[in-house]
Coordinates of C-alpha atoms and ligand atoms in Angstrom, one line a residue:
M130 CA 25.0 45.1 -17.1
C131 CA 26.1 41.9 -15.3
V132 CA 25.6 41.9 -11.6
I133 CA 27.4 39.2 -9.6
C134 CA 25.7 38.8 -6.2
E135 CA 27.5 37.6 -3.2
F136 CA 26.4 34.2 -2.0
N137 CA 24.3 34.7 1.0
Q138 CA 25.0 31.8 3.4
A139 CA 22.2 32.5 5.8
K140 CA 19.7 32.6 2.9
A141 CA 21.0 29.3 1.6
E142 CA 20.7 27.6 5.0
G143 CA 17.2 29.1 5.5
F144 CA 16.2 27.7 2.2
A145 CA 17.6 24.2 2.9
N146 CA 15.6 24.2 6.2
N147 CA 12.5 25.1 4.2
L148 CA 13.1 22.2 1.9
L149 CA 13.2 19.8 4.9
E150 CA 10.0 21.2 6.2
I151 CA 8.4 20.8 2.7
Y152 CA 9.4 17.1 2.6
N153 CA 8.1 16.5 6.1
H154 CA 4.8 18.0 5.3
G155 CA 4.6 16.1 2.0
A156 CA 5.2 12.9 3.9
L157 CA 2.5 13.8 6.5
S158 CA 0.0 14.4 3.7
L159 CA 0.4 10.8 2.6
M160 CA -0.1 9.5 6.1
I161 CA -3.1 11.8 6.8
S162 CA -4.7 10.3 3.6
I163 CA -4.0 6.8 5.1
G164 CA -5.5 7.8 8.4
H165 CA -8.6 9.0 6.6
R166 CA -9.0 6.0 4.3
T167 CA -8.4 3.4 7.1
G168 CA -10.8 5.2 9.4
L169 CA -8.0 5.5 12.1
F170 CA -8.8 9.2 12.9
D171 CA -12.5 8.3 13.3
T172 CA -11.7 5.3 15.6
M173 CA -9.3 7.4 17.7
Q174 CA -11.8 10.2 18.1
S175 CA -14.1 7.9 20.0
M176 CA -11.3 6.4 22.2
K177 CA -9.5 7.5 25.3
A178 CA -5.6 7.5 25.1
A179 CA -4.7 4.0 24.1
S180 CA -1.8 1.7 23.1
S181 CA -1.0 0.8 19.5
E182 CA -2.4 -2.7 20.1
E183 CA -5.7 -1.3 21.4
I184 CA -6.0 1.2 18.5
A185 CA -5.2 -1.5 15.9
G186 CA -7.7 -3.8 17.6
A187 CA -10.5 -1.2 17.6
S188 CA -9.7 -0.4 13.9
G189 CA -9.4 -4.0 12.7
L190 CA -5.9 -3.2 11.3
N191 CA -2.4 -4.6 11.5
E192 CA -0.7 -3.4 14.7
R193 CA 2.8 -3.0 13.2
Y194 CA 1.5 -0.7 10.5
V195 CA -0.7 1.2 13.0
R196 CA 2.2 1.7 15.4
E197 CA 4.4 3.2 12.6
W198 CA 1.6 5.5 11.5
L199 CA 1.0 6.6 15.1
N200 CA 4.6 7.5 15.5
T201 CA 4.6 9.5 12.3
M202 CA 1.5 11.3 13.4
T203 CA 3.1 11.9 16.8
V204 CA 6.3 13.5 15.5
G205 CA 4.1 15.4 13.0
G206 CA 2.2 17.0 15.9
I207 CA -1.2 15.5 14.9
I208 CA -1.5 12.9 17.6
E209 CA -0.2 13.2 21.2
I210 CA 1.6 10.6 23.3
D211 CA 1.5 10.4 27.1
E212 CA 5.1 10.4 28.4
K213 CA 4.4 7.8 31.1
S214 CA 1.9 5.4 29.7
E215 CA 3.1 5.8 26.1
C216 CA -0.6 5.9 25.1
Y217 CA -1.7 7.8 22.0
S218 CA -4.6 10.2 21.7
L219 CA -6.1 12.4 19.1
P220 CA -6.9 15.8 20.6
A221 CA -10.5 17.0 20.1
E222 CA -9.2 20.2 18.5
H223 CA -7.5 18.1 15.8
A224 CA -10.3 15.6 15.5
A225 CA -12.6 18.5 14.6
F226 CA -10.7 18.8 11.2
L227 CA -9.8 15.1 10.6
T228 CA -13.0 13.1 11.1
R229 CA -16.2 12.1 9.3
S230 CA -18.3 13.2 12.2
N231 CA -17.6 16.8 11.1
P232 CA -18.3 16.5 7.4
A233 CA -18.1 20.2 6.6
D234 CA -14.7 20.6 8.2
N235 CA -13.0 17.3 7.5
M236 CA -9.8 18.4 5.9
A237 CA -8.4 14.9 5.8
V238 CA -10.4 14.4 2.6
F239 CA -8.1 16.8 0.7
A240 CA -5.0 14.9 1.7
Q241 CA -6.1 12.2 -0.7
Y242 CA -5.2 14.4 -3.7
I243 CA -1.5 14.1 -2.9
P244 CA -1.2 10.3 -3.4
E245 CA -3.8 10.5 -6.2
L246 CA -1.6 13.0 -8.2
A247 CA 1.6 11.2 -7.3
Q248 CA 0.2 8.1 -8.9
V249 CA 0.4 9.7 -12.4
E250 CA 3.9 11.2 -11.9
D251 CA 5.4 9.0 -14.6
N252 CA 2.7 10.0 -17.1
I253 CA 3.2 13.7 -16.3
I254 CA 7.0 13.4 -16.8
D255 CA 6.3 11.9 -20.2
C256 CA 4.1 14.9 -21.0
F257 CA 6.8 17.3 -19.9
K258 CA 9.1 15.6 -22.5
N259 CA 6.6 15.0 -25.3
G260 CA 3.5 17.2 -24.6
G261 CA 0.0 15.8 -24.7
G262 CA -2.0 15.0 -21.5
V263 CA -3.1 12.3 -19.0
K264 CA -6.6 10.9 -19.6
Y265 CA -9.2 10.6 -16.8
E266 CA -8.9 6.8 -17.1
E267 CA -5.3 6.9 -15.8
Y268 CA -6.3 8.2 -12.4
H269 CA -7.3 5.4 -10.0
R270 CA -9.5 7.3 -7.6
F271 CA -10.0 10.8 -9.0
H272 CA -13.8 10.6 -9.3
E273 CA -14.1 9.0 -5.9
V274 CA -12.0 11.6 -4.2
M275 CA -13.8 14.4 -6.1
A276 CA -17.2 13.1 -5.0
E277 CA -16.0 13.1 -1.4
D278 CA -14.6 16.6 -1.8
S279 CA -17.7 18.1 -3.3
G280 CA -19.9 16.0 -1.0
Q281 CA -18.3 18.0 1.7
S282 CA -17.5 21.5 0.4
V283 CA -20.6 21.9 -1.9
L284 CA -23.2 19.8 -0.1
S285 CA -22.7 21.2 3.3
S286 CA -23.6 24.7 2.1
L287 CA -25.6 24.2 -1.1
I288 CA -29.1 24.9 0.1
Q289 CA -28.2 27.3 2.9
S290 CA -25.6 29.5 1.3
I291 CA -24.7 28.7 -2.3
L292 CA -28.1 28.6 -4.0
P293 CA -29.3 31.8 -2.2
L294 CA -26.5 33.7 -4.0
V295 CA -28.9 33.6 -7.0
P296 CA -31.8 36.0 -6.2
G297 CA -35.2 34.2 -6.2
I298 CA -33.8 30.8 -7.2
I299 CA -35.0 28.9 -4.1
Q300 CA -38.6 30.1 -4.8
K301 CA -38.3 29.1 -8.5
L302 CA -36.9 25.7 -7.6
E303 CA -39.8 25.2 -5.2
Q304 CA -42.3 26.1 -7.9
G305 CA -40.7 23.9 -10.6
I306 CA -38.0 24.7 -13.2
D307 CA -35.6 22.8 -15.5
V308 CA -32.0 22.6 -14.2
L309 CA -28.8 21.4 -15.8
D310 CA -25.5 20.6 -14.1
V311 CA -22.5 20.7 -16.4
G312 CA -19.6 18.3 -15.6
C313 CA -21.8 16.9 -12.8
G314 CA -19.2 14.2 -11.8
S315 CA -20.8 11.8 -9.3
G316 CA -23.9 14.0 -9.1
K317 CA -23.9 14.8 -5.4
A318 CA -25.1 18.4 -5.8
L319 CA -27.7 17.5 -8.4
N320 CA -29.1 14.6 -6.4
L321 CA -29.4 16.8 -3.3
M322 CA -31.2 19.5 -5.3
A323 CA -33.6 16.9 -6.9
E324 CA -34.4 15.6 -3.4
T325 CA -35.0 19.1 -1.9
F326 CA -37.0 20.4 -4.8
P327 CA -39.4 17.7 -6.1
N328 CA -41.3 20.0 -8.4
S329 CA -38.2 20.8 -10.5
S330 CA -36.5 18.6 -13.1
F331 CA -32.7 18.0 -13.1
T332 CA -30.3 16.9 -15.8
G333 CA -26.6 16.1 -15.3
Y334 CA -24.0 15.7 -18.0
D335 CA -20.5 14.3 -17.6
L336 CA -17.8 12.9 -19.9
C337 CA -16.9 9.9 -17.8
A338 CA -18.9 6.7 -17.3
E339 CA -17.7 6.0 -13.8
P340 CA -19.2 9.0 -12.0
I341 CA -22.4 8.9 -14.1
E342 CA -22.9 5.3 -12.8
V343 CA -22.4 6.5 -9.2
A344 CA -24.8 9.4 -9.7
N345 CA -27.5 7.1 -11.2
R346 CA -27.1 4.6 -8.4
E347 CA -27.5 7.3 -5.7
A348 CA -30.6 8.7 -7.5
M349 CA -32.1 5.2 -7.6
E350 CA -31.3 4.5 -4.0
K351 CA -33.0 7.8 -3.1
G352 CA -36.0 6.9 -5.3
L353 CA -35.7 10.2 -7.2
T354 CA -37.9 10.4 -10.4
N355 CA -37.2 14.0 -11.3
I356 CA -33.5 13.5 -12.4
S357 CA -31.5 12.0 -15.2
F358 CA -27.7 11.7 -15.7
E359 CA -26.1 11.3 -19.1
Q360 CA -22.6 10.4 -20.2
F361 CA -22.0 13.3 -22.6
D362 CA -18.9 15.0 -24.1
L363 CA -19.6 18.7 -23.9
T364 CA -16.7 19.5 -26.2
H365 CA -18.8 20.0 -29.3
A366 CA -22.3 20.2 -27.7
K367 CA -24.9 22.3 -29.4
A368 CA -27.9 23.7 -27.5
A369 CA -30.9 21.5 -28.1
R370 CA -33.0 22.2 -25.0
S371 CA -33.6 25.2 -22.8
F372 CA -32.9 25.3 -19.1
D373 CA -34.0 27.9 -16.5
F374 CA -31.0 27.4 -14.3
I375 CA -27.5 25.9 -15.1
T376 CA -24.8 25.1 -12.6
A377 CA -21.2 24.1 -12.9
F378 CA -19.3 23.1 -9.8
D379 CA -15.6 23.2 -10.3
A380 CA -16.1 22.0 -13.8
I381 CA -15.4 24.7 -16.4
H382 CA -11.6 25.2 -16.2
D383 CA -10.7 21.6 -16.8
Q384 CA -13.0 21.2 -19.8
A385 CA -11.2 20.5 -23.2
H386 CA -12.7 23.7 -24.6
P387 CA -14.2 25.9 -21.8
D388 CA -14.9 28.6 -24.4
K389 CA -17.2 26.3 -26.3
V390 CA -18.8 24.9 -23.1
L391 CA -19.6 28.5 -21.9
R392 CA -21.1 29.3 -25.3
F393 CA -23.2 26.1 -25.1
I394 CA -24.4 27.1 -21.6
H395 CA -25.2 30.6 -22.8
D396 CA -27.3 29.2 -25.8
S397 CA -29.0 26.7 -23.5
L398 CA -30.3 29.2 -21.0
S399 CA -33.9 30.4 -21.2
T400 CA -34.4 34.2 -21.6
H401 CA -34.6 34.9 -17.9
G402 CA -32.3 32.0 -16.9
T403 CA -29.2 32.1 -14.6
F404 CA -25.9 30.4 -14.7
L405 CA -24.1 29.7 -11.4
M406 CA -20.4 28.9 -11.9
Q407 CA -18.3 27.8 -8.9
D408 CA -14.7 28.0 -9.9
I409 CA -11.2 28.6 -8.5
D410 CA -10.7 32.0 -6.8
A411 CA -7.2 33.1 -8.0
S412 CA -5.6 35.5 -10.4
E413 CA -4.4 34.8 -13.9
N414 CA -1.2 36.6 -12.9
V415 CA 1.1 34.5 -10.8
R416 CA 2.5 37.6 -9.0
N417 CA -1.0 38.2 -7.6
N418 CA -1.1 34.6 -6.2
M419 CA 2.0 34.9 -4.0
E420 CA -0.2 35.2 -0.9
H421 CA -2.8 32.7 -2.0
P422 CA -3.4 30.3 0.9
L423 CA -3.5 27.3 -1.5
G424 CA -1.2 28.6 -4.2
P425 CA 1.4 25.7 -4.5
L426 CA -1.3 23.1 -4.0
L427 CA -3.6 24.5 -6.7
Y428 CA -0.8 25.0 -9.3
T429 CA 0.2 21.3 -8.6
V430 CA -3.4 20.1 -9.0
S431 CA -3.4 22.1 -12.3
T432 CA -0.2 20.6 -13.7
M433 CA -1.0 17.0 -12.6
H434 CA -4.8 17.0 -13.2
C435 CA -6.9 19.9 -14.5
M436 CA -4.6 21.2 -17.2
T437 CA -3.4 17.8 -18.3
V438 CA -6.9 16.2 -18.6
S439 CA -7.9 19.0 -20.9
L440 CA -4.8 18.7 -23.0
A441 CA -5.4 14.9 -23.2
Q442 CA -8.7 15.7 -25.0
G443 CA -6.9 17.9 -27.5
G444 CA -8.1 20.9 -25.4
M445 CA -6.9 24.4 -24.4
G446 CA -5.3 23.2 -21.1
L447 CA -6.5 26.3 -19.4
G448 CA -5.5 25.1 -15.9
T449 CA -6.8 25.5 -12.4
M450 CA -5.4 28.9 -12.0
W451 CA -7.0 30.5 -15.1
G452 CA -8.0 33.4 -12.8
T453 CA -11.2 35.3 -12.2
E454 CA -10.0 38.0 -14.7
K455 CA -9.9 35.4 -17.5
A456 CA -13.2 33.9 -16.3
Q457 CA -14.9 37.3 -16.6
R458 CA -13.5 37.8 -20.1
M459 CA -14.5 34.3 -21.3
L460 CA -18.0 34.7 -19.8
K461 CA -18.5 38.0 -21.7
E462 CA -17.0 36.5 -24.9
A463 CA -19.5 33.6 -24.6
G464 CA -22.3 36.3 -24.8
F465 CA -23.3 36.7 -21.1
R466 CA -24.4 40.2 -20.3
K467 CA -23.9 40.4 -16.5
V468 CA -21.4 38.6 -14.2
I469 CA -21.5 39.0 -10.4
E470 CA -18.7 37.5 -8.2
N471 CA -19.4 36.2 -4.7
R472 CA -17.2 34.7 -2.1
L473 CA -18.4 32.4 0.8
E474 CA -16.6 32.1 4.1
H475 CA -16.7 28.3 4.2
D476 CA -14.9 28.0 0.8
P477 CA -11.7 30.0 0.5
Q478 CA -10.8 28.1 -2.7
N479 CA -13.7 29.2 -4.9
C480 CA -15.4 32.2 -6.4
Y481 CA -19.2 31.9 -7.1
F482 CA -20.1 33.7 -10.4
V483 CA -23.8 34.5 -10.8
V484 CA -24.2 35.0 -14.6
Y485 CA -27.1 36.4 -16.6
N486 CA -27.8 36.2 -20.4
Ligands
SAM722 C1 -13.3 18.7 -11.1 S1 -14.6 17.6 -11.7 C2 -16.0 18.3 -10.9 C3 -17.2 17.3 -10.8 C4 -18.4 17.7 -10.0 N1 -19.0 18.9 -10.6 C5 -18.1 17.9 -8.6 O1 -18.1 19.0 -8.1 O2 -17.9 16.9 -7.9 C6 -14.8 18.1 -13.4 C7 -15.8 17.2 -14.1 O3 -15.9 17.6 -15.5 C8 -16.0 16.5 -16.3 N2 -15.6 16.8 -17.7 C9 -14.3 17.1 -18.1 N3 -14.3 17.2 -19.5 C10 -15.6 17.1 -19.9 C11 -16.2 17.1 -21.2 N4 -15.5 17.3 -22.3 N5 -17.5 16.9 -21.3 C12 -18.3 16.7 -20.1 N6 -17.7 16.6 -18.9 C13 -16.4 16.8 -18.8 C14 -15.1 15.5 -15.6 O4 -15.4 14.1 -16.0 C15 -15.3 15.7 -14.2 O5 -16.3 14.9 -13.6

């Protein structure tokens, strides 16, 4: 039966207004990223209300650009302007979520993903037409932004809240065990663990040379002798060593073949070992993600990064929103016996799977 609906004018106008709001917020994301990278938010946090000349002077930046940025931030409700003096200020309540002095809460870090993804738009459009994927090398700053992201969301809670999700692991790490981090990126989490637990040994594997170099540099600067990082493609890895504890922070869903990597992890775990997998907390069914607080952002990140980097390696292209249901199934198919899901208050984006052989 063909149903012809009447055109709802109010619905159409409401939608058009929504679109305008979406474009305003998209534009603000770009300017928040600039405020973060130039240090403008940090400078303003330590200043009283000031003119654009004073703010530009204190930041060592060009006044004309700073003034335009300040006006954008003002109409966007991020910065306030005094009606009489026309001086700009960053309210303390906003600075709490935009500055480096609050590393655990600095949401300005995440704004950087918008320009980072936009930079590969042409490549992604080409993939829409011809299939295939975009390689890691095409992204200018992905590993840098990712390191900042996990330096904040993982590091701030790793020792206090994340590791204690695995019963007894702190004690074992203190005594001395072998640990592997899969898809370690710039090695922030592993370097912190190696520093905190000097009796244990730590190994990090990642596909890309750039983050491995950063990870090695940090380990050297910290004088760590119980850690090694290797550039290693996990796609066809076969278990050659045994580890007591394996971690993967946001690094399974964007693998070329997550099924093979999970099997590799299963086969590399010692008999009483544990696998801790931090990955996206969402459903494999889009209808269950309608109220997800980061739904549109995460599907976009999937299309323009996680799914496409996997497809570029000839992989499955699982995508960011593979869902906890599919994660459970794939972990069981890889041979794991028991999977426990945990959620942490500081991290609404992820689920923490504690997995046993
Ligand atoms: C989203 S990043 C997470 C990085 C790091 N765990 C963190 O939290 O900062 C995923 C990582 O998986 C790595 N990766 C992707 N495919 C890989 C493969 N085939 N073998 C090894 N590592 C891979 C990427 O290079 C990237 O550093």
